[in-house]
């Protein structure tokens, strides 16, 4: 992977600027700094290796050299998009899940920020924002996809099982092909981010729908309920054993099936 190959493979997409690194701490850190400066909408930072890849709450994201797709995309939301910024994680998750489904994989979204194949995590998403006073100026979407099996961390270090495209498909596509398809999907889905249709598409790809799940956060007691769907802002809806509807808002939420 190098800058020229990336530019060539993405040449048909309407993007901002592209910066490639053989090795970087975290593409999100670089993207946040660039977003706070002058990065145009849909600019991308991509790296072959991350030495300090991050998940939520500074958890580590494993990105060994030559094995994974790790990139950050900068969005400068329009006036129409700004009231719907909470939907950005859904935009990213749909943009990863849809191309994987086209490859014949049963990709689903583990709300809020993971993409699973047959119940195992193949992709993690980290959304961060650059503020200007009270207003969000830019959103950085960090996406890590496990492509080759060497990108999957040792099982004993994981809270949730993981997989890679290589483990799911005998002959996985090249990383740049996957990057192209994710960005192409994201550009298309972004056009309907303000619509109700966007929420139904997101809902249709949710993992564990209709199943009993457990939701843990650091700030509230564990909630158990049947996963029923999404609110219009992308919050999760559960139904508890008394038939009451419960809304789970974004944050450091850990969701897992109970069965
Ligand atoms: C995430 O956090 O899943 C968000 C990961 C976002 C990574 C991208 S890569 C490009 C951009 N630059 C960055 O620095 N980050 C973004 P969270 O839900 O908190 O999950 C983190 C947990 O996933 C870790 O604590 C591990 O248990 C597990 N994990 C780490 N690396 C993994 C991998 N390659 N595949 C599957 N699980 C992994």
CSV table of C-alpha atoms and ligand atoms in Angstrom, one decimal:
chain,number,residue,atom,x,y,z
A,1,UNK,CA,0.0,0.0,0.0
A,2,UNK,CA,1.3,3.5,-0.9
A,3,UNK,CA,0.0,6.9,-1.6
A,4,UNK,CA,-0.1,6.5,-5.4
A,5,UNK,CA,-1.9,3.1,-5.2
A,6,UNK,CA,-4.5,4.6,-2.8
A,7,UNK,CA,-5.1,7.7,-4.9
A,8,UNK,CA,-5.5,5.5,-8.0
A,9,UNK,CA,-7.9,3.1,-6.4
A,10,UNK,CA,-10.1,5.9,-5.0
A,11,UNK,CA,-9.8,8.2,-8.1
A,12,UNK,CA,-13.5,7.8,-9.1
A,13,UNK,CA,-14.8,8.9,-5.7
A,14,UNK,CA,-15.4,12.5,-4.7
A,15,UNK,CA,-13.1,12.8,-1.7
A,16,UNK,CA,-11.1,15.5,0.0
A,17,UNK,CA,-7.4,15.0,0.4
A,18,UNK,CA,-5.6,11.8,1.3
A,19,UNK,CA,-2.6,11.2,3.5
A,20,UNK,CA,-0.9,7.8,3.8
A,21,UNK,CA,1.5,6.7,6.5
A,22,UNK,CA,3.5,3.4,6.6
A,23,UNK,CA,3.3,3.6,10.4
A,24,UNK,CA,1.5,6.0,12.7
A,25,UNK,CA,0.4,6.2,16.4
A,26,UNK,CA,-3.3,6.6,15.7
A,27,UNK,CA,-5.0,7.7,12.4
A,28,UNK,CA,-7.7,9.4,14.6
A,29,UNK,CA,-5.1,11.6,16.4
A,30,UNK,CA,-3.7,12.7,13.1
A,31,UNK,CA,-7.2,13.3,11.6
A,32,UNK,CA,-8.3,15.3,14.7
A,33,UNK,CA,-5.3,17.6,14.3
A,34,UNK,CA,-5.8,18.0,10.6
A,35,UNK,CA,-9.6,18.6,11.1
A,36,UNK,CA,-8.9,21.3,13.6
A,37,UNK,CA,-6.7,22.9,10.9
A,38,UNK,CA,-7.9,23.0,7.3
A,39,UNK,CA,-8.8,19.5,6.2
A,40,UNK,CA,-11.5,19.6,3.5
A,41,UNK,CA,-14.7,17.5,3.9
A,42,UNK,CA,-14.1,13.8,3.2
A,43,UNK,CA,-10.3,13.9,3.7
A,44,UNK,CA,-8.7,10.6,4.8
A,45,UNK,CA,-5.8,9.5,6.8
A,46,UNK,CA,-4.8,5.9,6.2
A,47,UNK,CA,-2.0,3.8,7.7
A,48,UNK,CA,-0.5,0.4,7.1
A,49,UNK,CA,0.3,0.0,10.8
A,50,UNK,CA,-0.9,1.8,14.0
A,51,UNK,CA,1.3,1.7,17.1
A,52,UNK,CA,-1.2,3.4,19.4
A,53,UNK,CA,-4.5,2.6,17.7
A,54,UNK,CA,-7.4,3.5,20.1
A,55,UNK,CA,-10.8,2.2,20.9
A,56,UNK,CA,-13.3,4.0,23.1
A,57,UNK,CA,-12.1,5.1,26.6
A,58,UNK,CA,-8.5,4.7,25.2
A,59,UNK,CA,-8.8,1.0,24.9
A,60,UNK,CA,-6.2,-0.4,22.5
A,61,UNK,CA,-7.0,-1.2,18.9
A,62,UNK,CA,-4.6,-3.8,17.4
A,63,UNK,CA,-3.4,-2.9,13.9
A,64,UNK,CA,-0.2,-4.9,13.0
A,65,UNK,CA,1.6,-4.0,9.8
A,66,UNK,CA,0.2,-5.2,6.5
A,67,UNK,CA,-2.8,-7.0,7.9
A,68,UNK,CA,-5.7,-4.5,8.5
A,69,UNK,CA,-7.5,-1.6,7.1
A,70,UNK,CA,-7.1,1.4,9.5
A,71,UNK,CA,-8.3,4.8,8.4
A,72,UNK,CA,-10.0,8.0,9.6
A,73,UNK,CA,-12.4,10.0,7.6
A,74,UNK,CA,-13.0,13.7,8.3
A,75,UNK,CA,-16.6,15.0,7.8
A,76,UNK,CA,-17.5,18.7,7.8
A,77,UNK,CA,-21.2,18.4,8.5
A,78,UNK,CA,-23.6,20.6,6.6
A,79,UNK,CA,-26.2,22.8,8.4
A,80,UNK,CA,-28.8,20.1,7.5
A,81,UNK,CA,-26.6,17.3,8.9
A,82,UNK,CA,-25.7,19.0,12.2
A,83,UNK,CA,-29.0,18.1,14.0
A,84,UNK,CA,-28.3,14.4,13.1
A,85,UNK,CA,-24.7,14.1,14.2
A,86,UNK,CA,-25.6,11.3,16.6
A,87,UNK,CA,-26.4,9.2,13.5
A,88,UNK,CA,-22.7,9.3,12.4
A,89,UNK,CA,-21.8,6.0,14.0
A,90,UNK,CA,-24.7,4.4,12.2
A,91,UNK,CA,-23.5,5.9,8.9
A,92,UNK,CA,-20.1,4.4,9.4
A,93,UNK,CA,-21.4,1.0,10.5
A,94,UNK,CA,-23.8,0.7,7.6
A,95,UNK,CA,-21.0,1.8,5.2
A,96,UNK,CA,-18.9,-1.1,6.4
A,97,UNK,CA,-21.7,-3.7,6.8
A,98,UNK,CA,-23.2,-3.2,3.4
A,99,UNK,CA,-20.1,-4.0,1.2
A,100,UNK,CA,-19.4,-7.0,3.5
A,101,UNK,CA,-22.9,-8.3,2.8
A,102,UNK,CA,-22.3,-7.8,-0.9
A,103,UNK,CA,-19.4,-10.2,-0.5
A,104,UNK,CA,-21.9,-12.7,0.8
A,105,UNK,CA,-21.0,-12.3,4.5
A,106,UNK,CA,-23.7,-12.1,7.2
A,107,UNK,CA,-22.5,-8.7,8.5
A,108,UNK,CA,-24.5,-7.1,11.3
A,109,UNK,CA,-24.1,-4.1,13.5
A,110,UNK,CA,-23.5,-4.5,17.2
A,111,UNK,CA,-24.8,-1.2,18.5
A,112,UNK,CA,-23.3,1.2,18.8
A,113,UNK,CA,-19.9,0.8,17.1
A,114,UNK,CA,-18.9,-2.7,16.0
A,115,UNK,CA,-19.5,-4.7,12.9
A,116,UNK,CA,-19.8,-8.4,13.4
A,117,UNK,CA,-19.7,-11.4,11.1
A,118,UNK,CA,-21.6,-14.4,12.5
A,119,UNK,CA,-21.3,-12.9,16.0
A,120,UNK,CA,-17.6,-12.0,15.9
A,121,UNK,CA,-16.1,-8.5,15.7
A,122,UNK,CA,-14.5,-7.8,12.3
A,123,UNK,CA,-14.6,-4.0,12.6
A,124,UNK,CA,-14.5,-1.3,15.3
A,125,UNK,CA,-15.5,2.3,14.8
A,126,UNK,CA,-14.4,5.3,16.9
A,127,UNK,CA,-16.2,8.7,16.3
A,128,UNK,CA,-14.6,11.8,17.7
A,129,UNK,CA,-15.5,15.5,17.2
A,130,UNK,CA,-13.7,18.8,16.8
A,131,UNK,CA,-15.7,21.6,18.5
A,132,UNK,CA,-15.8,25.3,17.7
A,133,UNK,CA,-17.4,26.8,20.8
A,134,UNK,CA,-20.8,25.1,21.3
A,135,UNK,CA,-20.8,23.8,17.7
A,136,UNK,CA,-19.3,20.7,16.1
A,137,UNK,CA,-17.1,21.8,13.4
A,138,UNK,CA,-15.8,18.4,12.2
A,139,UNK,CA,-16.5,14.7,12.9
A,140,UNK,CA,-13.7,12.1,12.6
A,141,UNK,CA,-14.8,8.6,11.8
A,142,UNK,CA,-12.1,6.1,12.7
A,143,UNK,CA,-12.6,2.6,11.1
A,144,UNK,CA,-10.5,-0.5,11.7
A,145,UNK,CA,-11.3,-3.6,9.7
A,146,UNK,CA,-9.5,-6.9,10.3
A,147,UNK,CA,-8.6,-8.1,6.8
A,148,UNK,CA,-5.9,-10.8,7.2
A,149,UNK,CA,-6.0,-13.2,10.1
A,150,UNK,CA,-2.8,-11.6,11.6
A,151,UNK,CA,-4.9,-8.6,12.5
A,152,UNK,CA,-7.0,-10.5,15.1
A,153,UNK,CA,-5.6,-10.0,18.6
A,154,UNK,CA,-5.0,-13.1,20.8
A,155,UNK,CA,-8.3,-14.4,22.1
A,156,UNK,CA,-7.3,-14.1,25.7
A,157,UNK,CA,-6.9,-10.3,25.3
A,158,UNK,CA,-10.5,-9.8,24.1
A,159,UNK,CA,-13.7,-9.1,25.9
A,160,UNK,CA,-15.7,-10.0,22.7
A,161,UNK,CA,-14.8,-12.6,20.1
A,162,UNK,CA,-13.1,-11.3,16.9
A,163,UNK,CA,-12.6,-12.5,13.4
A,164,UNK,CA,-11.1,-11.3,10.1
A,165,UNK,CA,-12.2,-11.3,6.5
A,166,UNK,CA,-9.5,-14.0,5.7
A,167,UNK,CA,-11.1,-16.3,8.3
A,168,UNK,CA,-14.5,-15.8,6.8
A,169,UNK,CA,-13.7,-15.8,3.1
A,170,UNK,CA,-11.0,-18.1,1.7
A,171,UNK,CA,-9.8,-15.3,-0.7
A,172,UNK,CA,-10.5,-11.9,0.9
A,173,UNK,CA,-10.4,-8.7,-1.3
A,174,UNK,CA,-7.4,-6.4,-1.2
A,175,UNK,CA,-7.5,-3.8,1.5
A,176,UNK,CA,-7.8,-1.0,-1.1
A,177,UNK,CA,-10.7,-2.6,-2.7
A,178,UNK,CA,-12.5,-2.8,0.7
A,179,UNK,CA,-11.6,0.8,1.4
A,180,UNK,CA,-13.0,1.9,-1.9
A,181,UNK,CA,-16.3,0.0,-1.3
A,182,UNK,CA,-16.7,1.4,2.2
A,183,UNK,CA,-16.1,5.0,1.1
A,184,UNK,CA,-18.4,4.6,-1.9
A,185,UNK,CA,-21.2,3.2,0.4
A,186,UNK,CA,-20.6,6.0,3.0
A,187,UNK,CA,-20.9,8.8,0.4
A,188,UNK,CA,-24.2,7.3,-0.8
A,189,UNK,CA,-25.7,6.6,2.6
A,190,UNK,CA,-24.7,10.0,3.8
A,191,UNK,CA,-27.1,11.5,1.3
A,192,UNK,CA,-30.0,10.1,3.3
A,193,UNK,CA,-28.7,10.6,6.8
A,194,UNK,CA,-31.5,13.0,7.7
A,195,UNK,CA,-34.3,10.6,6.5
A,196,UNK,CA,-36.4,8.0,8.4
A,197,UNK,CA,-35.2,5.4,5.8
A,198,UNK,CA,-31.7,5.8,7.2
A,199,UNK,CA,-32.9,4.7,10.6
A,200,UNK,CA,-34.8,1.7,9.2
A,201,UNK,CA,-31.8,0.6,7.2
A,202,UNK,CA,-29.6,0.8,10.3
A,203,UNK,CA,-32.2,-1.0,12.4
A,204,UNK,CA,-32.5,-3.8,9.8
A,205,UNK,CA,-28.8,-4.6,10.2
A,206,UNK,CA,-28.8,-4.6,14.0
A,207,UNK,CA,-27.4,-7.8,15.6
A,208,UNK,CA,-29.4,-9.5,18.3
A,209,UNK,CA,-32.7,-7.9,17.3
A,210,UNK,CA,-35.6,-9.5,19.2
A,211,UNK,CA,-33.1,-11.3,21.5
A,212,UNK,CA,-32.4,-10.8,25.1
A,213,UNK,CA,-29.3,-8.6,25.6
A,214,UNK,CA,-27.3,-7.1,28.5
A,215,UNK,CA,-26.1,-3.5,28.3
A,216,UNK,CA,-23.4,-2.3,30.7
A,217,UNK,CA,-22.2,1.2,31.1
A,218,UNK,CA,-19.7,2.7,33.6
A,219,UNK,CA,-22.3,5.1,34.9
A,220,UNK,CA,-25.6,3.1,35.3
A,221,UNK,CA,-26.7,-0.3,36.5
A,222,UNK,CA,-26.6,-3.1,34.0
A,223,UNK,CA,-29.8,-3.2,31.9
A,224,UNK,CA,-31.3,-6.5,30.6
A,225,UNK,CA,-34.0,-6.5,27.9
A,226,UNK,CA,-35.1,-7.6,24.5
A,227,UNK,CA,-33.5,-5.5,21.8
A,228,UNK,CA,-36.4,-3.9,19.9
A,229,UNK,CA,-34.9,-1.2,17.7
A,230,UNK,CA,-33.7,2.4,17.5
A,231,UNK,CA,-35.0,5.8,18.4
A,232,UNK,CA,-34.8,8.5,15.7
A,233,UNK,CA,-31.5,9.8,17.2
A,234,UNK,CA,-30.0,6.3,17.0
A,235,UNK,CA,-30.4,5.5,20.7
A,236,UNK,CA,-31.1,1.9,21.4
A,237,UNK,CA,-34.5,0.6,22.5
A,238,UNK,CA,-35.0,-2.4,24.8
A,239,UNK,CA,-38.1,-3.9,26.3
A,240,UNK,CA,-37.6,-5.1,29.9
A,241,UNK,CA,-39.3,-8.1,31.6
A,242,UNK,CA,-42.2,-5.8,32.7
A,243,UNK,CA,-42.9,-4.8,29.1
A,244,UNK,CA,-41.5,-1.3,29.7
A,245,UNK,CA,-39.5,0.4,27.0
A,246,UNK,CA,-36.0,1.5,27.9
A,247,UNK,CA,-33.8,3.9,25.9
A,248,UNK,CA,-30.0,3.3,26.0
A,249,UNK,CA,-28.1,6.4,24.9
A,250,UNK,CA,-24.7,6.5,23.3
A,251,UNK,CA,-21.6,6.5,25.5
A,252,UNK,CA,-19.3,3.8,26.8
A,253,UNK,CA,-21.9,1.1,26.3
A,254,UNK,CA,-21.0,-2.6,26.2
A,255,UNK,CA,-23.7,-4.8,24.7
A,256,UNK,CA,-23.7,-8.5,24.6
A,257,UNK,CA,-26.3,-11.3,24.0
A,258,UNK,CA,-27.5,-13.1,27.1
A,259,UNK,CA,-27.9,-16.5,25.6
B,1,LIG,C1,-13.6,0.1,19.0
B,1,LIG,O1,-13.5,0.5,20.4
B,1,LIG,O2,-14.0,-0.9,18.6
B,1,LIG,C2,-13.1,1.2,18.1
B,1,LIG,C3,-11.9,0.9,17.3
B,1,LIG,C4,-11.6,1.9,16.3
B,1,LIG,C5,-10.3,1.6,15.6
B,1,LIG,C6,-10.0,2.6,14.5
B,1,LIG,S1,-8.6,2.1,13.5
B,1,LIG,C7,-8.6,3.7,12.8
B,1,LIG,C8,-8.8,4.7,13.8
B,1,LIG,N1,-7.6,5.1,14.5
B,1,LIG,C9,-7.7,4.7,15.8
B,1,LIG,O3,-6.8,4.9,16.7
B,1,LIG,N2,-8.8,4.1,16.1
B,1,LIG,C10,-9.7,4.0,14.9
B,1,LIG,P1,-14.1,-0.4,21.6
B,1,LIG,O4,-15.5,-0.7,21.3
B,1,LIG,O5,-13.7,0.4,22.8
B,1,LIG,O6,-13.3,-1.8,21.5
B,1,LIG,C11,-11.9,-1.9,21.8
B,1,LIG,C12,-11.7,-3.3,22.2
B,1,LIG,O7,-11.7,-4.2,21.0
B,1,LIG,C13,-10.3,-3.6,22.8
B,1,LIG,O8,-10.4,-3.4,24.2
B,1,LIG,C14,-10.1,-5.1,22.5
B,1,LIG,O9,-10.7,-5.9,23.4
B,1,LIG,C15,-10.8,-5.2,21.2
B,1,LIG,N3,-9.9,-5.2,20.0
B,1,LIG,C16,-8.7,-4.5,19.9
B,1,LIG,N4,-8.2,-4.7,18.7
B,1,LIG,C17,-9.1,-5.4,18.0
B,1,LIG,C18,-9.1,-6.0,16.7
B,1,LIG,N5,-8.2,-5.7,15.8
B,1,LIG,N6,-10.2,-6.7,16.3
B,1,LIG,C19,-11.2,-7.0,17.2
B,1,LIG,N7,-11.2,-6.6,18.5
B,1,LIG,C20,-10.2,-5.8,18.9
